[in-house]
Amino acid sequence: MASFSIEGFVGNGSLKELLPKLLEEGWDDVPTLKVMNSEDMDDLGMTRPQKDGLEIRSYLHDRGLMQYGDKLESSGKCLPELLSISTVDLSSQFGMKRGHIARFMDRTSACGIDPLPASYSLPARKRRTIPSRNNSMYTSELSSVNSRKLQSGTKSPGRSSAAYDLSLEQSMASFKIKEGHVFKGIVAAMPAEPRACGCVQPPEIVENVAPYSVIENISIQKLTPEYKIGVERLVKTRTPPMKASELWREKPAILLCIRRPGCIMCRAEAHQLYSKKPIFDALGVQLFAIIHEHIESEVKDFWPRYWGGVVLFDRGMEFFKALGGGKLLKDKFISGFLFNPRAIANYKRAKAMGVDQNFKGEGEIKGGLFIVGKGKSGIAYQFIERNFGDWAPLAEVVEICTHFQNQQINQLESTKSFQEDQQLGF
């Protein structure tokens, strides 16, 4: 699984000299850089080798093959040409391993990307057409989403509204909830699997969302900043504790509660969620990861390789207690993993994504995910890790975040209508 370090993404190729300009224009993290299209490239004045290099590296990043980025780019070939090379030549010319060749040649799947239905349409948005990216292997992912500009929700000079509308529409296309899907509501969890032929019962989980008052005053500490080009790896000076409510005072927030940063399943979940950062940027939703145990070496291994957002330390484990209705949700390795078919399936899913792992730290405390609205609007969604390695379904997470955006649009329209009525004397 490829790192979210942008220095590692560009390597020693033609994009390296472009880093200062990318930072200036807001293309300052890997997920956002990967959704650049031909129009954005032209705006930046990218050369043909730089365009080809970005396409090659985006393709390799999706498949966890970034170690071949410099060699493939230096060949002077574009991505379609590289994909037409024989397996023998890939091995002899670029030193590609047999298993990596199979992953490289597989154009239908990408490491860590869920094949969800592509029928999502944004409400109250007019469909437009925009030129597709030349020689691109992607459809929904490689669209024009500029993180910095989309967060403001305003059109900036030199950027077409058509590019904005369709890019967001395409990026969200993969997350439409299927017809007939029963939305799980406020509290969600995966089903409990029979363990040891029914002899071992899974731990009970709460049915009601945690009260907002339980989380608003939790004391947290910032361990890492949001990853950008050239940012320091860790917060050098110890930051003072802060109230959790400061996180979502201005914008909604997704809080990913990590059971253990070295866990293969936790790393895979964090990676697949953060890889969709451009979508959440467009919806005006922030991303935070929360850990309950501070081991500096573990944080360094976790950030920004598997997670490029802010990492927070919850010393009192209060968010984890909130997930369990006031007490920590815990499970034993033997009963919760070895005797649990769903947990083993979750492990195999993460293993197939090429994630490394270690066994440092406490790993029995269950994690989960919160989506909290802006200000004091409360907890909109709470997902509980019932089985080791359960992930909050991305379709549900995006759907909840879309509601936030719809509410904001409705509020703006109501305010505008009121102001117009006032001007007309109504």
XYZ file of C-alpha atoms in Angstrom:
426
model
C 0.000 0.000 0.000
C 1.448 3.334 -1.099
C 2.299 6.173 1.273
C 0.531 9.545 1.367
C 3.903 11.321 1.507
C 3.913 13.613 -1.515
C 7.714 13.621 -1.629
C 7.551 9.838 -1.969
C 4.817 10.165 -4.582
C 6.786 12.447 -6.928
C 10.091 10.657 -6.226
C 12.994 11.838 -8.374
C 10.900 12.269 -11.481
C 9.824 15.281 -13.515
C 7.224 16.406 -10.948
C 9.863 17.147 -8.313
C 10.751 20.552 -9.775
C 7.045 21.413 -9.832
C 6.534 20.968 -6.059
C 6.704 24.694 -5.123
C 4.072 25.565 -7.721
C 1.855 22.662 -6.671
C 1.994 23.930 -3.091
C 1.177 27.469 -4.183
C -1.850 26.345 -6.222
C -3.271 24.074 -3.523
C -2.274 20.686 -4.995
C -0.495 19.896 -1.747
C -1.536 16.370 -0.795
C -1.517 13.063 -2.657
C -5.291 12.356 -2.873
C -5.922 15.827 -4.304
C -2.972 15.616 -6.695
C -4.257 12.316 -8.081
C -7.582 13.816 -9.195
C -5.942 16.454 -11.387
C -7.194 16.373 -14.982
C -5.814 17.681 -18.275
C -7.370 21.123 -17.834
C -5.680 21.541 -14.450
C -2.378 20.342 -15.899
C -2.572 22.927 -18.661
C -3.360 25.669 -16.119
C -0.159 24.739 -14.293
C 1.845 24.701 -17.518
C 2.872 21.085 -17.093
C 5.077 19.548 -19.773
C 4.232 16.299 -21.551
C 6.723 14.296 -19.416
C 5.184 15.763 -16.244
C 1.674 14.856 -17.382
C 2.776 11.319 -18.212
C 4.662 11.085 -14.905
C 1.577 12.076 -12.899
C -0.575 9.516 -14.699
C 1.996 6.756 -14.192
C 2.466 7.554 -10.510
C -1.279 7.813 -9.856
C -1.749 4.380 -11.409
C 1.127 2.917 -9.382
C -0.107 4.529 -6.156
C -3.520 2.907 -6.524
C -1.819 -0.479 -6.818
C 0.839 -0.061 -4.130
C 3.705 -0.170 -6.649
C 5.381 3.194 -6.083
C 8.822 1.561 -5.819
C 8.808 1.361 -9.625
C 7.836 5.011 -10.180
C 11.278 6.425 -11.008
C 12.231 3.572 -13.336
C 8.978 3.582 -15.270
C 8.888 7.353 -15.620
C 12.513 7.560 -16.747
C 11.725 5.158 -19.601
C 10.060 8.057 -21.433
C 6.956 5.960 -22.128
C 3.405 6.974 -21.249
C 1.125 4.706 -19.238
C -0.678 2.993 -22.184
C 2.710 2.166 -23.709
C 3.961 0.701 -20.438
C 0.822 -1.414 -20.110
C 1.465 -2.879 -23.561
C 4.958 -4.104 -22.628
C 5.335 -7.859 -22.225
C 5.718 -9.374 -18.775
C 9.211 -10.533 -19.701
C 10.298 -6.981 -20.530
C 8.700 -5.580 -17.362
C 10.823 -8.004 -15.380
C 14.076 -7.548 -17.311
C 13.925 -3.788 -17.930
C 12.378 -2.577 -14.676
C 13.117 -5.406 -12.240
C 9.428 -5.918 -11.542
C 8.541 -8.994 -9.491
C 6.110 -11.556 -10.869
C 3.354 -10.790 -8.369
C 3.815 -7.064 -8.938
C 3.545 -7.561 -12.710
C 0.143 -9.193 -12.251
C -1.001 -6.258 -10.105
C 0.410 -3.748 -12.588
C -1.297 -5.358 -15.587
C -4.680 -5.600 -13.827
C -6.471 -2.476 -15.049
C -9.813 -3.373 -13.485
C -8.948 -3.047 -9.810
C -6.920 -0.799 -7.558
C -5.509 -1.565 -4.129
C -7.912 -0.432 -1.438
C -10.659 0.921 -3.699
C -14.097 -0.527 -3.134
C -16.080 -1.350 -6.296
C -19.266 0.481 -5.305
C -22.049 1.320 -7.773
C -21.440 4.279 -10.119
C -24.878 5.877 -10.205
C -24.599 8.731 -7.739
C -26.053 12.053 -8.825
C -25.739 15.224 -6.794
C -28.989 16.946 -5.809
C -29.705 20.370 -7.248
C -26.736 20.273 -9.610
C -26.963 20.672 -13.361
C -25.072 18.025 -15.293
C -22.434 19.356 -17.648
C -19.760 17.809 -19.812
C -16.043 18.398 -19.678
C -13.200 16.914 -21.713
C -11.901 13.684 -20.232
C -8.269 13.306 -19.299
C -6.081 12.121 -22.176
C -4.937 8.496 -21.934
C -6.446 8.191 -18.466
C -7.173 4.789 -16.972
C -9.686 6.282 -14.545
C -13.209 7.601 -14.711
C -14.639 8.650 -11.344
C -11.386 9.180 -9.472
C -9.300 11.261 -11.890
C -11.464 14.358 -12.064
C -10.698 17.981 -11.328
C -10.981 18.605 -7.589
C -8.842 21.353 -6.079
C -8.941 20.880 -2.321
C -8.306 24.457 -1.310
C -10.796 25.921 -3.754
C -13.562 23.406 -3.148
C -13.542 23.904 0.611
C -14.574 27.512 0.152
C -17.413 26.461 -2.146
C -16.829 29.466 -4.396
C -15.775 29.722 -7.999
C -12.329 31.213 -8.459
C -11.089 33.140 -11.499
C -9.766 30.957 -14.284
C -11.655 27.839 -13.136
C -14.745 26.702 -15.009
C -17.832 25.891 -12.976
C -18.400 22.986 -15.350
C -15.144 21.396 -14.251
C -16.106 21.844 -10.610
C -19.620 20.458 -10.956
C -18.742 17.388 -12.959
C -15.577 16.625 -11.004
C -17.465 16.447 -7.723
C -20.240 14.515 -9.434
C -17.744 11.991 -10.822
C -15.809 11.631 -7.577
C -18.995 10.885 -5.668
C -20.375 8.572 -8.342
C -18.916 5.498 -6.683
C -20.747 6.112 -3.423
C -24.422 6.001 -4.338
C -26.368 3.785 -1.957
C -28.112 1.019 -3.864
C -31.848 1.018 -4.419
C -33.533 -0.821 -1.589
C -30.638 -0.266 0.810
C -31.894 0.197 4.362
C -29.954 3.067 5.882
C -28.653 2.007 9.297
C -29.322 5.360 10.848
C -27.439 6.980 13.670
C -25.713 3.940 15.176
C -24.240 1.354 12.830
C -22.214 -1.832 13.133
C -21.557 -4.934 11.095
C -23.482 -8.126 11.975
C -22.191 -10.344 14.753
C -20.874 -13.665 13.427
C -21.351 -16.940 15.364
C -18.094 -17.786 17.132
C -16.839 -21.268 17.933
C -20.086 -22.834 16.674
C -22.113 -20.490 18.872
C -20.262 -21.345 22.075
C -18.747 -17.843 22.318
C -21.073 -14.844 22.318
C -19.968 -11.517 20.774
C -19.889 -8.483 23.084
C -23.018 -6.363 23.155
C -22.999 -2.927 21.553
C -25.035 0.190 22.273
C -28.150 0.973 20.282
C -28.311 4.714 20.896
C -25.966 7.420 19.717
C -23.694 8.915 22.362
C -25.030 12.207 23.805
C -23.233 15.244 22.463
C -22.430 16.336 26.019
C -20.265 13.220 26.401
C -17.806 14.228 23.674
C -17.803 18.042 23.513
C -15.478 18.574 26.487
C -13.113 15.647 25.908
C -9.490 16.722 26.316
C -7.360 15.887 23.273
C -3.814 16.638 22.167
C -2.575 17.236 18.629
C 0.287 14.906 17.646
C 0.587 15.656 13.922
C -0.582 18.429 11.597
C -2.462 17.805 8.387
C 0.104 16.551 5.910
C 1.237 19.019 3.261
C 4.354 19.347 1.113
C 7.399 20.031 3.280
C 5.536 19.886 6.597
C 7.380 18.643 9.688
C 6.829 14.963 10.377
C 5.561 15.475 13.935
C 4.553 18.410 16.096
C 7.935 19.340 17.559
C 6.723 21.169 20.657
C 4.145 19.530 22.880
C 0.832 21.206 22.171
C -1.453 21.998 25.106
C -4.631 19.924 25.472
C -7.722 21.332 23.833
C -11.453 20.702 23.983
C -12.694 18.360 21.300
C -15.511 20.770 20.392
C -12.885 23.092 18.891
C -12.428 20.554 16.076
C -15.917 20.968 14.638
C -16.704 24.518 15.733
C -16.610 25.815 12.127
C -16.976 22.658 10.009
C -18.358 19.118 10.387
C -15.773 16.470 11.219
C -15.162 12.766 10.756
C -13.388 11.252 13.773
C -11.767 7.899 13.050
C -11.037 6.163 16.367
C -8.035 3.897 15.752
C -7.753 0.746 17.844
C -3.984 0.467 17.279
C -1.881 2.374 14.675
C 0.252 -0.699 13.923
C -2.751 -2.967 13.319
C -2.982 -4.093 9.692
C -6.766 -3.648 9.612
C -6.660 -0.193 11.248
C -4.031 0.965 8.775
C -6.049 -0.315 5.827
C -9.196 1.417 7.062
C -7.376 4.709 7.607
C -5.779 4.538 4.156
C -8.981 3.847 2.250
C -10.834 6.623 4.110
C -8.120 9.255 3.643
C -7.740 8.359 -0.040
C -11.212 9.905 -0.519
C -10.111 13.225 0.992
C -11.006 15.274 -2.136
C -14.641 14.193 -1.746
C -14.760 15.233 1.900
C -12.948 18.477 1.077
C -15.633 19.232 -1.502
C -18.326 18.554 1.084
C -16.600 20.775 3.645
C -15.940 17.945 6.100
C -12.672 17.568 8.036
C -10.838 14.304 8.740
C -9.227 13.428 12.094
C -7.722 10.221 13.462
C -7.830 9.588 17.205
C -5.559 7.193 19.097
C -5.751 6.172 22.759
C -2.093 5.272 23.243
C 0.840 7.520 22.354
C 3.865 5.561 21.139
C 5.899 8.034 19.084
C 7.475 5.417 16.820
C 4.013 4.100 15.996
C 2.733 7.558 15.118
C 5.741 8.075 12.828
C 5.043 4.778 11.052
C 1.335 5.589 10.720
C 1.572 9.218 9.508
C 1.639 10.131 6.665
C 2.075 6.665 5.151
C -1.415 5.427 6.017
C -3.074 8.655 7.124
C -2.248 12.204 6.021
C -4.697 14.042 8.262
C -4.335 15.330 11.810
C -3.661 12.671 14.461
C -5.034 13.349 17.965
C -4.281 11.710 21.301
C -7.199 10.872 23.599
C -5.344 10.149 26.821
C -8.478 9.359 28.809
C -9.914 7.107 26.056
C -13.118 9.126 26.302
C -14.076 8.842 22.635
C -13.582 5.070 22.859
C -15.765 4.957 25.967
C -18.418 6.995 24.154
C -18.519 4.337 21.442
C -19.345 1.770 24.123
C -21.982 3.805 25.924
C -19.650 4.870 28.736
C -17.349 1.867 28.902
C -14.568 0.556 26.702
C -15.542 -2.095 24.175
C -12.941 -4.844 24.418
C -12.466 -8.270 22.903
C -9.872 -11.007 23.374
C -7.579 -12.166 20.593
C -8.675 -15.806 20.735
C -12.427 -15.313 21.078
C -12.645 -12.061 19.124
C -10.311 -12.947 16.270
C -9.340 -16.615 15.963
C -12.905 -17.818 16.592
C -14.528 -15.021 14.580
C -14.918 -15.679 10.812
C -15.772 -12.035 10.059
C -12.650 -10.742 11.827
C -10.506 -13.218 9.893
C -12.152 -12.071 6.640
C -11.387 -8.473 7.603
C -7.757 -9.415 8.172
C -7.514 -11.115 4.765
C -9.032 -8.045 3.106
C -6.371 -5.804 4.669
C -3.599 -8.304 3.900
C -4.618 -8.335 0.228
C -4.108 -4.568 0.132
C -0.392 -5.023 0.873
C -0.415 -3.394 4.312
C 2.484 -3.904 6.720
C 1.810 -4.496 10.407
C 3.366 -4.824 13.841
C 2.097 -5.865 17.255
C 3.146 -2.900 19.382
C 0.646 -1.434 21.796
C -2.755 -2.303 23.207
C -5.005 -3.929 20.629
C -8.112 -5.177 22.439
C -9.938 -1.843 22.776
C -12.418 -1.492 19.920
C -12.512 1.619 17.760
C -15.058 3.119 15.417
C -16.063 6.355 13.750
C -18.041 9.492 14.591
C -19.432 12.099 12.222
C -20.098 15.304 14.143
C -21.992 18.286 12.793
C -20.778 21.866 12.923
C -21.011 23.718 16.207
C -23.360 22.103 18.699
C -25.510 20.287 16.171
C -24.467 16.941 17.625
C -23.385 13.495 16.487
C -24.907 12.592 13.132
C -23.455 9.108 12.810
C -21.665 6.611 15.018
C -20.084 3.401 13.761
C -18.888 0.725 16.179
C -16.159 -1.814 15.440
C -18.139 -4.859 16.544
C -15.678 -7.296 14.946
C -11.955 -6.635 14.718
C -11.342 -4.787 11.448
C -14.914 -3.677 10.694
C -15.022 -0.471 8.618
C -17.770 2.116 8.458
C -19.312 1.713 4.975
C -18.087 4.559 2.780
C -21.521 4.867 1.171
C -23.056 5.726 4.531
C -20.248 8.068 5.532
C -20.502 10.050 2.282
C -24.307 10.071 2.453
C -24.270 11.627 5.932
C -21.688 14.209 4.859
C -23.793 15.058 1.811
C -26.683 15.888 4.144
C -24.466 18.483 5.826
C -23.794 20.131 2.485
C -27.478 20.051 1.548
C -28.383 21.690 4.849
C -25.821 24.419 4.230
C -27.157 25.027 0.708
C -30.734 25.222 2.041
C -29.680 27.680 4.732
C -27.916 29.883 2.185
C -30.944 29.808 -0.106
C -33.258 30.691 2.793
C -31.040 33.578 3.828
C -30.851 34.869 0.255
C -34.619 34.600 -0.152
C -35.171 36.461 3.115
C -32.803 39.239 2.084
C -34.530 39.582 -1.293
C -37.932 39.788 0.425
C -36.592 42.484 2.748
C -35.348 44.505 -0.196
C -38.745 44.233 -1.904
C -40.460 45.382 1.282
C -42.249 42.117 2.115
